[in-house]
Coordinates of C-alpha atoms in Angstrom, one line a residue:
M166 CA -6.6 -87.6 15.6
S167 CA -7.4 -89.2 18.8
Q168 CA -9.8 -87.8 21.0
T169 CA -10.6 -88.5 24.7
K170 CA -12.6 -90.4 26.2
F171 CA -14.7 -89.0 29.1
N172 CA -17.0 -91.8 30.0
F173 CA -19.5 -90.4 32.3
P174 CA -20.2 -92.9 35.2
A175 CA -24.0 -94.3 36.0
V176 CA -25.0 -93.6 32.5
Y177 CA -27.1 -97.1 33.3
N178 CA -28.1 -97.1 37.0
P179 CA -28.2 -92.9 38.2
A180 CA -28.9 -94.3 41.8
N181 CA -25.4 -95.5 41.5
Q182 CA -23.8 -91.8 41.6
T183 CA -23.3 -89.7 45.1
K184 CA -26.6 -88.2 46.3
E185 CA -23.6 -84.7 45.6
E186 CA -23.2 -85.5 42.5
L187 CA -26.7 -86.4 41.4
V188 CA -28.1 -83.7 42.5
A189 CA -25.3 -81.7 40.9
N190 CA -25.9 -83.0 37.3
F191 CA -29.5 -82.4 37.4
V192 CA -30.1 -79.3 35.4
V193 CA -32.4 -81.0 32.7
R194 CA -35.7 -82.5 33.8
L195 CA -36.3 -79.1 35.8
K196 CA -39.5 -78.0 34.9
E197 CA -41.4 -81.5 36.1
F198 CA -39.2 -82.0 39.0
H199 CA -40.6 -78.3 40.3
S200 CA -44.1 -79.1 39.2
I201 CA -44.6 -82.2 41.4
F202 CA -42.3 -81.3 44.1
E203 CA -43.7 -78.2 44.8
K204 CA -47.0 -79.7 44.9
I205 CA -45.9 -82.0 47.2
K206 CA -44.4 -79.6 49.1
K207 CA -47.7 -77.6 49.6
D208 CA -49.8 -80.1 50.4
E209 CA -50.0 -81.4 54.2
M210 CA -52.0 -84.7 53.0
K211 CA -55.0 -84.2 55.0
K212 CA -56.7 -86.1 52.9
P213 CA -55.9 -88.1 49.6
P214 CA -53.8 -86.4 48.0
Q215 CA -53.2 -86.6 44.2
H216 CA -50.9 -89.3 42.5
F217 CA -48.6 -89.0 39.5
I218 CA -47.0 -91.4 36.5
I219 CA -43.9 -90.3 34.8
Q220 CA -43.5 -91.9 31.6
G221 CA -40.9 -91.9 29.2
L222 CA -38.7 -93.9 27.3
R223 CA -35.9 -96.0 28.5
G224 CA -33.0 -93.5 29.2
S225 CA -35.3 -90.2 29.2
G226 CA -34.6 -89.5 33.0
K227 CA -37.3 -91.3 34.8
T228 CA -35.1 -92.6 37.0
T229 CA -32.7 -89.4 37.5
L230 CA -35.7 -88.0 37.9
L231 CA -37.8 -90.1 40.9
L232 CA -34.1 -89.9 42.7
R233 CA -34.0 -86.3 42.2
I234 CA -37.0 -86.1 43.6
F235 CA -36.1 -88.5 46.8
H236 CA -33.3 -86.3 47.6
A237 CA -35.5 -83.1 47.7
V238 CA -37.9 -84.5 50.0
T239 CA -35.5 -86.1 52.5
D240 CA -33.4 -82.7 52.7
D241 CA -36.6 -80.5 53.0
K242 CA -36.8 -79.7 56.7
K243 CA -40.5 -79.0 57.0
L244 CA -41.7 -82.1 54.7
N245 CA -39.0 -84.6 56.4
R246 CA -40.9 -83.7 60.1
F247 CA -43.7 -86.0 58.8
L248 CA -43.0 -87.5 54.7
I249 CA -40.9 -90.1 54.7
P250 CA -39.6 -91.1 50.9
V251 CA -39.5 -94.8 49.8
I252 CA -37.9 -95.3 46.4
F253 CA -38.3 -98.7 45.2
D254 CA -35.7 -100.6 42.7
E255 CA -36.3 -99.9 38.9
E256 CA -36.8 -103.4 38.8
Q257 CA -38.8 -105.5 41.1
Y258 CA -39.4 -108.5 40.2
N259 CA -40.7 -110.1 43.1
I260 CA -43.9 -108.3 43.3
R261 CA -46.8 -109.9 41.9
T262 CA -49.1 -109.1 44.0
L263 CA -50.7 -106.5 46.3
F264 CA -49.7 -107.9 49.5
K265 CA -45.8 -107.8 48.2
F266 CA -46.1 -104.9 47.6
W267 CA -47.3 -103.8 51.0
E268 CA -44.0 -106.1 52.6
E269 CA -41.8 -104.6 49.9
V270 CA -43.1 -101.1 51.9
A271 CA -42.1 -102.5 55.3
L272 CA -39.5 -104.1 54.4
Y273 CA -37.6 -100.5 53.1
L274 CA -39.3 -98.5 56.0
E275 CA -36.9 -101.1 58.8
E276 CA -34.0 -100.8 56.7
E277 CA -34.0 -97.6 56.7
H278 CA -36.5 -96.0 60.0
E279 CA -35.6 -98.9 62.0
A280 CA -36.4 -96.9 65.1
I281 CA -39.9 -96.2 64.8
F282 CA -40.9 -99.0 62.0
N283 CA -38.9 -102.3 63.8
G284 CA -41.0 -105.1 63.9
L285 CA -43.6 -104.3 61.0
F286 CA -42.3 -106.7 58.4
N287 CA -42.8 -109.5 61.0
D288 CA -46.2 -108.4 62.6
M289 CA -47.5 -108.7 58.9
Q290 CA -45.8 -112.2 59.0
K291 CA -48.0 -113.6 61.5
Y292 CA -51.2 -113.5 59.7
L293 CA -49.7 -114.9 56.2
E294 CA -52.4 -117.5 56.4
A295 CA -55.0 -115.8 56.7
E296 CA -57.6 -115.2 53.6
D297 CA -57.5 -111.5 54.3
Y298 CA -53.5 -111.3 54.5
E299 CA -53.5 -108.5 52.0
E300 CA -55.8 -106.4 54.1
I301 CA -54.2 -106.8 56.6
C302 CA -50.9 -106.2 55.8
Y303 CA -52.2 -102.4 54.5
N304 CA -54.1 -102.0 57.9
L305 CA -51.4 -102.9 60.1
L306 CA -48.5 -100.6 57.6
K307 CA -51.4 -97.4 57.9
K308 CA -51.7 -97.9 61.8
R309 CA -47.8 -97.6 62.4
L310 CA -47.9 -94.6 60.0
N311 CA -50.7 -93.1 62.4
D312 CA -49.1 -94.0 65.4
E313 CA -45.2 -92.3 64.4
K314 CA -47.8 -89.7 62.5
K315 CA -45.9 -90.4 59.7
K316 CA -46.9 -90.4 55.8
L317 CA -45.0 -91.8 52.7
V318 CA -44.7 -90.8 49.2
L319 CA -43.8 -93.8 47.2
L320 CA -41.5 -93.4 44.4
I321 CA -42.1 -96.5 42.2
D322 CA -39.9 -96.8 39.1
N323 CA -41.9 -99.0 35.8
F324 CA -44.9 -98.5 38.2
G325 CA -47.2 -99.8 34.9
K326 CA -45.4 -102.7 34.7
M327 CA -46.0 -103.8 38.0
L328 CA -49.6 -103.3 37.9
S329 CA -49.5 -105.5 35.5
K330 CA -48.7 -108.4 37.3
F331 CA -51.1 -107.5 39.4
R332 CA -54.5 -109.1 39.0
R333 CA -57.8 -106.6 38.1
K334 CA -59.3 -107.4 41.8
E335 CA -55.8 -106.5 43.2
R336 CA -55.8 -103.2 40.6
Q337 CA -59.3 -102.4 42.0
R338 CA -58.2 -102.8 45.6
L339 CA -55.4 -100.5 45.2
R340 CA -57.8 -97.7 43.5
E341 CA -60.1 -97.9 46.4
V342 CA -57.5 -97.7 48.9
L343 CA -55.4 -94.7 47.4
I344 CA -59.3 -93.3 47.1
Q345 CA -59.6 -93.0 50.5
C346 CA -55.6 -93.0 52.2
S347 CA -54.4 -89.7 52.9
D348 CA -51.0 -91.1 54.4
M349 CA -49.5 -91.9 51.2
R350 CA -48.8 -90.9 47.7
I351 CA -47.6 -92.6 44.6
V352 CA -44.7 -91.0 42.3
G353 CA -44.8 -93.7 39.2
G354 CA -42.8 -94.0 36.1
S355 CA -43.3 -96.1 32.9
S356 CA -41.7 -96.6 29.9
V357 CA -44.7 -97.8 28.1
V358 CA -48.1 -96.5 28.1
M359 CA -50.4 -98.4 29.6
E360 CA -53.9 -99.1 29.6
H361 CA -54.3 -99.1 33.3
F362 CA -54.2 -95.1 32.7
Y363 CA -55.9 -94.9 29.4
V364 CA -58.6 -97.5 29.3
Y365 CA -62.3 -96.6 30.4
S366 CA -62.4 -99.9 31.2
E367 CA -59.5 -100.5 33.7
P368 CA -59.5 -98.8 37.8
F369 CA -56.8 -96.9 36.6
F370 CA -58.5 -94.8 34.2
E371 CA -57.3 -90.8 34.4
F372 CA -56.6 -91.8 38.0
F373 CA -52.9 -90.4 37.9
K374 CA -51.9 -86.8 36.4
I375 CA -49.4 -87.7 33.9
F376 CA -46.1 -86.1 33.3
S377 CA -44.2 -87.0 29.8
L378 CA -40.5 -86.6 29.3
E379 CA -39.9 -85.7 26.0
G380 CA -36.8 -85.8 24.0
L381 CA -34.4 -82.6 25.4
N382 CA -34.6 -79.7 23.0
Q383 CA -31.3 -78.0 21.6
K384 CA -30.5 -75.9 24.9
E385 CA -31.2 -78.6 27.5
T386 CA -29.0 -80.8 25.3
M387 CA -26.0 -78.8 25.3
K388 CA -26.7 -78.1 29.1
L389 CA -26.0 -81.3 29.9
L390 CA -23.1 -82.1 28.4
L391 CA -21.5 -78.4 29.6
R392 CA -22.4 -80.0 33.3
L393 CA -21.0 -83.3 33.2
S394 CA -18.0 -81.9 31.4
K395 CA -17.0 -79.7 33.9
T396 CA -18.3 -82.4 36.7
Y397 CA -15.6 -85.3 35.1
K398 CA -13.4 -82.2 33.9
A399 CA -14.1 -83.2 30.3
D400 CA -12.5 -80.2 28.2
T401 CA -13.4 -82.0 24.7
V402 CA -17.2 -82.1 25.5
K403 CA -16.8 -77.9 26.3
N404 CA -14.9 -77.4 23.0
I405 CA -17.4 -79.0 20.8
V406 CA -20.6 -77.4 22.5
E407 CA -19.1 -73.8 22.9
N408 CA -17.2 -74.1 19.2
N409 CA -19.1 -76.6 17.2
P410 CA -22.6 -76.5 18.8
E411 CA -24.6 -77.6 15.5
R412 CA -22.7 -81.0 15.5
I413 CA -24.5 -81.4 18.8
E414 CA -27.8 -80.7 17.5
A415 CA -27.4 -83.4 15.3
L416 CA -27.1 -85.6 17.6
R417 CA -29.7 -85.3 20.1
R418 CA -31.3 -84.9 16.3
L419 CA -29.7 -88.6 15.7
T420 CA -30.7 -89.8 19.3
N421 CA -34.5 -88.4 19.5
G422 CA -32.9 -86.4 22.4
V423 CA -33.1 -89.2 24.7
P424 CA -30.8 -88.2 27.4
R425 CA -28.8 -91.8 28.0
S426 CA -28.4 -91.6 24.2
I427 CA -26.8 -88.7 23.7
I428 CA -24.3 -89.0 26.2
L429 CA -23.2 -92.8 25.0
L430 CA -22.9 -91.7 21.1
F431 CA -21.3 -88.6 22.1
D432 CA -18.4 -90.2 24.3
I433 CA -18.6 -93.3 21.2
F434 CA -18.5 -90.4 18.5
L435 CA -15.6 -88.4 19.5
D436 CA -14.1 -91.0 17.2
N437 CA -9.7 -92.6 17.1
E438 CA -7.8 -93.8 13.9
K439 CA -7.5 -97.0 15.8
G440 CA -10.8 -97.7 15.6
D441 CA -11.9 -98.4 19.2
S442 CA -14.7 -96.2 19.2
F443 CA -16.8 -99.4 17.3
K444 CA -15.2 -101.8 20.1
D445 CA -17.0 -99.5 22.8
L446 CA -20.4 -99.1 20.7
E447 CA -19.9 -103.0 20.7
I448 CA -19.8 -103.2 24.1
I449 CA -22.9 -100.3 24.6
L450 CA -25.2 -102.8 22.4
D451 CA -24.0 -105.5 24.0
R452 CA -25.1 -103.9 27.5
V453 CA -28.3 -102.7 26.0
T454 CA -29.1 -105.4 24.3
P455 CA -31.4 -107.1 27.7
L456 CA -33.3 -103.8 27.7
Y457 CA -34.3 -103.6 24.0
M458 CA -34.6 -107.3 24.2
H459 CA -37.3 -107.2 26.5
R460 CA -39.2 -103.6 24.9
M461 CA -39.6 -106.3 21.5
D462 CA -40.8 -108.9 23.5
E463 CA -43.3 -107.4 25.1
L464 CA -45.3 -106.2 21.6
P465 CA -47.5 -108.7 20.3
P466 CA -46.2 -110.7 17.2
Q467 CA -47.9 -108.5 14.5
K468 CA -46.4 -105.4 16.7
Q469 CA -43.5 -107.2 16.3
D470 CA -43.2 -107.5 12.4
I471 CA -44.5 -103.7 11.9
V472 CA -41.0 -102.3 14.3
D473 CA -39.0 -104.4 12.5
A474 CA -40.3 -102.8 8.7
I475 CA -39.5 -100.0 10.2
A476 CA -36.5 -100.2 12.0
M477 CA -34.7 -102.1 8.9
S478 CA -35.4 -99.1 7.3
W479 CA -34.3 -96.3 9.5
D480 CA -35.5 -93.8 7.1
A481 CA -39.3 -92.8 7.9
V482 CA -41.3 -95.5 5.9
G483 CA -45.4 -95.3 5.1
V484 CA -48.3 -97.4 5.9
R485 CA -48.2 -99.3 2.3
E486 CA -44.4 -100.0 2.5
I487 CA -44.7 -101.3 5.9
A488 CA -48.1 -103.3 4.8
K489 CA -46.4 -104.7 2.1
K490 CA -43.2 -105.5 3.5
T491 CA -45.1 -107.3 6.4
R492 CA -47.9 -108.7 4.1
I493 CA -50.4 -107.1 7.1
P494 CA -53.2 -105.3 5.6
G495 CA -53.3 -101.6 5.8
K496 CA -56.3 -101.2 7.8
T497 CA -54.1 -103.4 10.5
V498 CA -51.1 -101.5 10.5
S499 CA -52.8 -97.9 10.9
A500 CA -54.4 -99.3 14.1
Q501 CA -51.0 -101.0 15.3
L502 CA -49.2 -97.8 14.2
N503 CA -51.3 -95.6 16.4
E504 CA -50.5 -98.1 19.8
L505 CA -47.4 -98.2 18.8
E506 CA -47.4 -94.3 18.5
K507 CA -49.2 -94.0 22.2
N508 CA -46.7 -96.4 23.5
R509 CA -43.1 -94.5 21.9
I510 CA -41.7 -96.7 19.9
I511 CA -42.3 -95.4 16.8
V512 CA -43.1 -91.6 15.6
K513 CA -45.4 -90.4 13.6
I514 CA -44.2 -87.8 10.6
S515 CA -47.1 -85.8 9.3
T516 CA -47.3 -84.6 5.8
S517 CA -49.7 -82.7 3.8
T518 CA -51.4 -85.4 3.0
K519 CA -53.6 -88.3 4.6
N520 CA -50.5 -90.4 3.9
N521 CA -48.0 -90.3 6.7
F522 CA -44.9 -91.8 7.8
Y523 CA -43.2 -93.5 10.6
Q524 CA -39.8 -94.5 11.9
I525 CA -38.1 -95.4 15.2
A526 CA -38.7 -93.0 18.1
E527 CA -35.6 -94.0 19.8
R528 CA -32.8 -93.5 17.1
F529 CA -29.9 -95.3 19.1
F530 CA -33.0 -98.6 20.0
N531 CA -32.9 -98.7 15.7
I532 CA -29.2 -98.1 15.5
W533 CA -28.7 -101.4 18.4
Y534 CA -31.8 -102.9 16.0
L535 CA -29.8 -102.8 12.5
M536 CA -26.7 -103.2 14.4
R537 CA -28.1 -106.9 15.8
H538 CA -30.7 -108.2 13.2
G539 CA -29.6 -106.0 9.8
R540 CA -28.2 -108.6 7.2
R541 CA -24.4 -108.3 6.6
K542 CA -24.3 -107.8 3.2
E543 CA -27.6 -105.2 3.6
R544 CA -26.7 -101.9 3.5
N545 CA -29.2 -100.4 5.9
K546 CA -26.9 -102.2 8.5
V547 CA -24.8 -99.1 8.7
L548 CA -27.1 -96.6 7.4
W549 CA -27.4 -95.5 11.2
L550 CA -23.6 -94.1 10.6
V551 CA -23.7 -92.9 7.3
R552 CA -27.2 -90.2 8.3
F553 CA -24.6 -89.6 11.9
L554 CA -21.9 -88.6 9.6
E555 CA -24.0 -86.3 7.2
I556 CA -25.1 -84.5 9.6
W557 CA -21.8 -84.9 11.8
C558 CA -19.6 -83.6 9.0
S559 CA -19.2 -81.2 6.6
E560 CA -18.2 -81.8 3.2
E561 CA -15.0 -81.0 3.8
E562 CA -14.7 -83.0 6.8
L563 CA -15.6 -86.1 4.9
I564 CA -12.9 -85.9 2.8
F565 CA -10.6 -86.1 6.1
R566 CA -12.0 -88.9 7.8
A567 CA -12.3 -90.8 4.4
L568 CA -8.0 -89.6 3.9
E569 CA -7.8 -90.2 7.7
H570 CA -9.3 -93.3 7.4
I571 CA -6.7 -94.7 4.5
D572 CA -3.8 -93.7 6.1
A573 CA -5.3 -96.1 9.2
L574 CA -5.5 -98.6 6.9
K575 CA -1.8 -98.2 5.5
T576 CA -0.4 -99.1 9.3
G577 CA -2.0 -101.9 10.0
D578 CA -3.7 -101.4 13.2
V579 CA -7.5 -100.8 12.5
F580 CA -9.9 -102.7 14.4
E581 CA -11.8 -104.8 11.3
K582 CA -15.5 -104.3 12.1
H583 CA -14.7 -100.3 12.2
A584 CA -12.5 -101.0 8.9
V585 CA -15.7 -102.5 7.1
Y586 CA -18.1 -99.8 8.7
M587 CA -16.5 -97.2 8.5
T588 CA -15.6 -98.2 4.9
E589 CA -19.2 -99.2 3.8
A590 CA -20.5 -95.6 5.5
L591 CA -18.2 -93.1 4.1
V592 CA -19.4 -95.0 0.2
D593 CA -22.8 -94.1 0.8
T594 CA -21.6 -90.1 1.8
K595 CA -21.0 -87.6 -1.3
I596 CA -17.2 -87.8 -0.7
P597 CA -15.2 -88.1 -4.6
G598 CA -15.2 -91.1 -6.4
D599 CA -11.4 -91.1 -6.9
I600 CA -11.4 -91.1 -3.0
Q601 CA -14.3 -93.6 -2.4
D602 CA -12.5 -95.6 -4.7
Q603 CA -9.1 -95.7 -2.8
L604 CA -11.4 -96.3 0.0
V605 CA -13.0 -99.6 -0.9
K606 CA -9.4 -100.6 -2.3
E607 CA -7.2 -99.8 0.3
T608 CA -10.1 -101.8 3.0
R609 CA -10.7 -104.4 1.0
E610 CA -6.3 -105.2 0.7
Y611 CA -6.5 -104.6 4.5
L612 CA -9.1 -107.5 5.1
I613 CA -7.1 -109.6 2.7
Q614 CA -3.9 -109.5 5.1
K615 CA -6.0 -109.8 7.8
N616 CA -7.7 -113.1 6.3
S617 CA -10.8 -111.8 7.8
P618 CA -13.7 -112.9 7.0
Y619 CA -15.4 -109.4 7.0
V620 CA -13.6 -108.8 3.1
K621 CA -17.1 -110.3 1.8
D622 CA -19.2 -107.0 3.8
I623 CA -16.8 -104.5 1.3
S624 CA -19.0 -103.3 -1.5
S625 CA -17.9 -102.2 -4.4
S626 CA -16.9 -98.7 -5.3
D627 CA -18.9 -96.4 -7.7
K628 CA -16.2 -96.6 -10.4
E629 CA -16.0 -100.6 -10.0
L630 CA -19.3 -101.1 -10.4
L631 CA -19.7 -98.1 -13.2
E632 CA -16.8 -100.5 -15.1
E633 CA -18.9 -104.2 -14.2
A634 CA -22.5 -102.1 -15.6
L635 CA -20.1 -100.9 -19.1
H636 CA -19.1 -105.0 -19.6
H637 CA -22.8 -106.1 -19.2
L638 CA -23.7 -103.5 -21.4
R639 CA -21.4 -103.8 -24.2
N640 CA -22.0 -107.9 -23.9
R641 CA -25.7 -106.8 -24.4
E642 CA -26.6 -108.0 -20.3
F643 CA -28.7 -105.6 -20.1
S644 CA -30.3 -106.3 -16.4
L645 CA -27.0 -107.3 -14.8
S646 CA -26.0 -103.6 -16.5
L647 CA -29.0 -101.7 -14.9
K648 CA -28.8 -104.0 -11.8
K649 CA -25.0 -102.6 -11.2
I650 CA -25.6 -99.1 -12.3
H651 CA -28.7 -99.0 -9.7
Q652 CA -25.8 -100.2 -6.8
I653 CA -24.1 -97.3 -7.5
Q654 CA -24.3 -94.5 -4.6
N655 CA -23.2 -91.1 -6.4
K656 CA -24.4 -91.5 -10.3
N657 CA -22.8 -89.5 -12.6
S658 CA -23.9 -88.7 -16.3
Q659 CA -22.8 -91.5 -17.6
A660 CA -24.3 -93.8 -14.9
F661 CA -27.8 -92.0 -16.2
S662 CA -26.9 -92.2 -19.5
I663 CA -26.3 -95.7 -19.5
I664 CA -29.6 -96.5 -17.9
A665 CA -31.3 -93.8 -20.3
Y666 CA -29.9 -95.7 -23.4
I667 CA -30.9 -99.5 -21.8
Y668 CA -34.7 -97.9 -21.1
L669 CA -34.7 -96.4 -25.0
L670 CA -33.2 -99.2 -27.1
E671 CA -34.1 -102.5 -25.1
K672 CA -36.9 -101.7 -22.7
K673 CA -38.4 -99.3 -25.6
D674 CA -39.7 -96.9 -22.5
K675 CA -39.1 -93.3 -23.7
V676 CA -40.6 -91.9 -21.6
N677 CA -38.4 -93.0 -18.8
A678 CA -35.4 -92.8 -20.8
L679 CA -35.8 -89.0 -21.2
E680 CA -36.1 -88.8 -17.4
F681 CA -32.4 -90.1 -16.8
A682 CA -31.4 -89.0 -20.1
K683 CA -32.1 -85.4 -18.4
K684 CA -30.3 -86.0 -15.4
A685 CA -27.2 -87.3 -17.3
F686 CA -27.4 -84.3 -19.0
E687 CA -28.1 -82.0 -16.4
L688 CA -25.3 -83.5 -14.5
D689 CA -22.6 -82.6 -17.8
N690 CA -23.9 -81.9 -21.3
K691 CA -21.1 -83.0 -23.2
D692 CA -20.2 -85.7 -25.7
A693 CA -22.2 -89.2 -24.1
A694 CA -25.1 -87.1 -22.0
S695 CA -26.0 -84.8 -25.4
Y696 CA -25.9 -87.5 -27.7
I697 CA -28.0 -89.7 -25.1
Y698 CA -30.3 -86.7 -24.3
S699 CA -30.9 -85.7 -27.9
M700 CA -31.7 -89.4 -28.9
T701 CA -34.2 -89.6 -26.3
L702 CA -35.8 -85.9 -27.3
L703 CA -36.3 -87.1 -30.9
W704 CA -37.8 -90.7 -29.8
N705 CA -40.5 -88.4 -27.9
N706 CA -40.7 -85.9 -30.6
E707 CA -39.1 -83.1 -28.9
I708 CA -37.2 -82.0 -32.4
D709 CA -36.6 -78.3 -31.6
T710 CA -35.0 -79.3 -28.3
A711 CA -33.3 -82.0 -29.6
L712 CA -31.6 -79.5 -32.4
G713 CA -31.0 -77.1 -30.0
I714 CA -28.5 -79.4 -27.7
I715 CA -26.6 -80.4 -31.8
K716 CA -26.5 -77.1 -32.5
R717 CA -24.5 -75.6 -29.0
Y718 CA -22.3 -79.0 -29.3
I719 CA -21.4 -78.4 -32.9
D720 CA -20.4 -74.9 -31.5
I721 CA -17.9 -76.1 -29.4
E722 CA -14.0 -75.4 -30.7
E723 CA -12.6 -78.7 -30.4
I724 CA -14.0 -81.7 -32.3
S725 CA -14.9 -85.0 -30.7
E726 CA -15.5 -88.7 -31.7
Y727 CA -19.1 -87.8 -31.0
V728 CA -19.2 -85.6 -34.1
G729 CA -20.1 -88.8 -35.8
A730 CA -22.6 -89.6 -33.5
F731 CA -24.9 -86.4 -34.2
V732 CA -24.6 -87.5 -37.7
Y733 CA -26.1 -90.7 -37.1
L734 CA -28.7 -88.4 -35.0
L735 CA -29.4 -86.3 -37.8
I736 CA -29.7 -89.1 -40.0
F737 CA -32.2 -90.5 -37.4
L738 CA -34.2 -87.7 -38.0
M739 CA -34.4 -88.1 -41.7
A740 CA -35.3 -91.5 -41.9
K741 CA -38.7 -90.4 -40.0
K742 CA -39.4 -88.3 -42.9
Q743 CA -38.4 -84.8 -40.6
F744 CA -36.9 -83.2 -44.0
H745 CA -37.8 -79.7 -43.0
F746 CA -36.5 -79.8 -40.0
T747 CA -33.2 -81.2 -41.0
Y748 CA -33.0 -78.2 -44.0
K749 CA -34.0 -76.2 -41.6
F750 CA -31.1 -76.9 -39.7
F751 CA -28.5 -76.4 -42.3
K752 CA -28.8 -73.2 -43.4
E753 CA -29.6 -72.2 -39.9
N754 CA -25.9 -73.6 -39.2
K755 CA -23.9 -73.0 -42.5
N756 CA -21.3 -71.0 -41.7
N757 CA -20.5 -73.0 -38.5
I758 CA -20.5 -75.8 -40.2
K759 CA -18.7 -75.0 -43.4
D760 CA -15.7 -74.0 -41.1
K761 CA -15.9 -76.8 -38.5
H762 CA -17.6 -79.6 -39.2
K763 CA -17.8 -80.5 -43.0
P764 CA -17.5 -84.2 -42.9
L765 CA -20.9 -84.1 -41.1
Y766 CA -22.4 -81.7 -43.9
Y767 CA -20.8 -83.9 -46.7
T768 CA -22.4 -87.5 -44.9
L769 CA -25.6 -85.7 -44.5
I770 CA -26.5 -84.3 -47.9
H771 CA -24.7 -87.7 -49.6
F772 CA -27.3 -89.0 -47.2
M773 CA -30.0 -87.3 -48.5
R774 CA -29.6 -86.5 -52.4
D775 CA -28.9 -90.0 -53.2
I776 CA -30.5 -91.8 -50.4
Y777 CA -33.4 -89.6 -50.9
P778 CA -33.9 -88.7 -54.1
D779 CA -37.6 -88.4 -54.5
E780 CA -37.3 -86.1 -51.3
Y781 CA -34.6 -83.9 -52.3
K782 CA -36.2 -82.9 -55.6
K783 CA -39.6 -81.8 -54.0
M784 CA -37.7 -79.7 -52.0
G785 CA -38.6 -76.1 -52.4
P786 CA -35.3 -73.5 -54.7
E787 CA -34.4 -71.8 -51.4
L788 CA -33.8 -75.2 -49.1
K789 CA -32.4 -76.6 -52.2
E790 CA -30.0 -73.9 -53.3
T791 CA -28.6 -74.4 -49.9
V792 CA -27.9 -78.1 -50.1
E793 CA -26.1 -77.2 -53.8
E794 CA -24.1 -74.9 -52.1
I795 CA -23.0 -77.2 -49.5
I796 CA -22.0 -79.7 -51.6
E797 CA -20.5 -77.6 -54.0
E798 CA -18.1 -76.5 -50.9
V799 CA -17.4 -80.0 -49.8
N800 CA -16.5 -81.0 -53.3
Q801 CA -14.2 -78.8 -53.7
T802 CA -12.3 -79.7 -50.4
A803 CA -12.7 -83.0 -50.2
I804 CA -9.0 -83.7 -50.8
D805 CA -8.6 -82.9 -47.4
Y806 CA -10.9 -85.1 -46.0
Q807 CA -10.2 -87.8 -48.0

């Protein structure tokens, strides 16, 4: 069923919102806002003030928080008598030196407060050739502020990156200025943890009070979406928030609570049957590509390799697996992971042991990485969508989506990439095998009709893979059979039975054979699974358990072709000279066998008496009497089995 998209504005650039919109929609990051603003409000800056850094991933709300502080200072009647907020654009490519920083402050003041700061920039330019030009610029700015009895709060997004462009001498100089200056306060933003603030040898070590923007919690996420749905009259959002709160929580976890990602993905996954959601996703991914490319480009090569290994896995991975994929020593990987965690590129998932796991912190970044860098035939290219569907949909809804997708394919009006991605993702979820098979075949047929190159990307259904595995098994192509079996997403009893059979007879691996045979038996304890499980138990000398399964099987009213298979198992048991077990089994099950399975016993008795006559003679009187009784009974009715 198609949904109405709400397309919240200014997701990427909050500065494009009106003041009224931004203030009305500012319903999260309130704790950080009140903490910073109260400190600004209570400080008349008669002495050098405390400076602040707001740290958070791109999209976590740094820019919006800085804008909210800007409007709050502007609107406060007490503050605006002496305090002027100066807000910088998110990207300041032209500020590479400290003198340029003072110039930009002057230009802003002239533009926004011309009456009292007119001519300040030109006054600076008069000394452009002076060796101490930066000091002159600062002194001219400071003098004008003192003359006008004004002070500044400098709201600088990406402040850490700006500092990185300054020479060390300039950073030291700025620190000296801020230590002594009571005329300006810096509230900066940083999308990464910069060494300027944490490394002891750096001038700004522990100089700023740090506010970290963590991912939104469940309550904050609902509050944000409800606020936006009210502002932009998006009733669909309100309905989902109020009636399906578990879906909002699922979305929050997928996005790691990053506000921008929550809004973007919520819009996309309202879904529609024509697959326009995937066109939207493509557009959004194109928009964020420069941001995420920049994030990767900022990392040294070794860190890029580690991030690649984690991102391509989607699910959390350990140090050992990362080291194996990157061929980087484990100790080096651990050290690099610590730095990546500080920069919030990855998140550590602690365990009860020393072996922790790591995954990409911002899942939307991981989605972008998989979509852009995942190989076409790799299933992990759609792993993010699989996980989303699993947490967003109940089992019934997954089936509904699959059937809805099949109907849409039949109409012939589906975006091709959507057809591929949704099918591949649904195939990986736990939908019934017959629906999965139909989904794959309909998608493949649809893409063939469209002459689409994406037809090569459609995986085989579990049913198709099982048929191929059986074909290879019959041809004794065991490796190929195993390869097909391992590609099956939702393995059934037959699949596990094939694995066990190959491990037992081809690989001579009794332990692994028993493990997979048990899985098969637990899923379906009839026919083939019972036979394979009994066989592996006998190979592993777990005879009592095997005979218990055989007895349970022969107690079943309906006799199938697998009775002959169980004859083989008992013959196998005797061939291993386990006569005692076999005779005992005969005796205990005599009456049941006489009524249902005389051919079975006729074969076994013949085998015992004629193939192993010496062993037969050694039998005790009681066991021999049991055997003779059975032979007599079988002979009397032998004609019935001719």
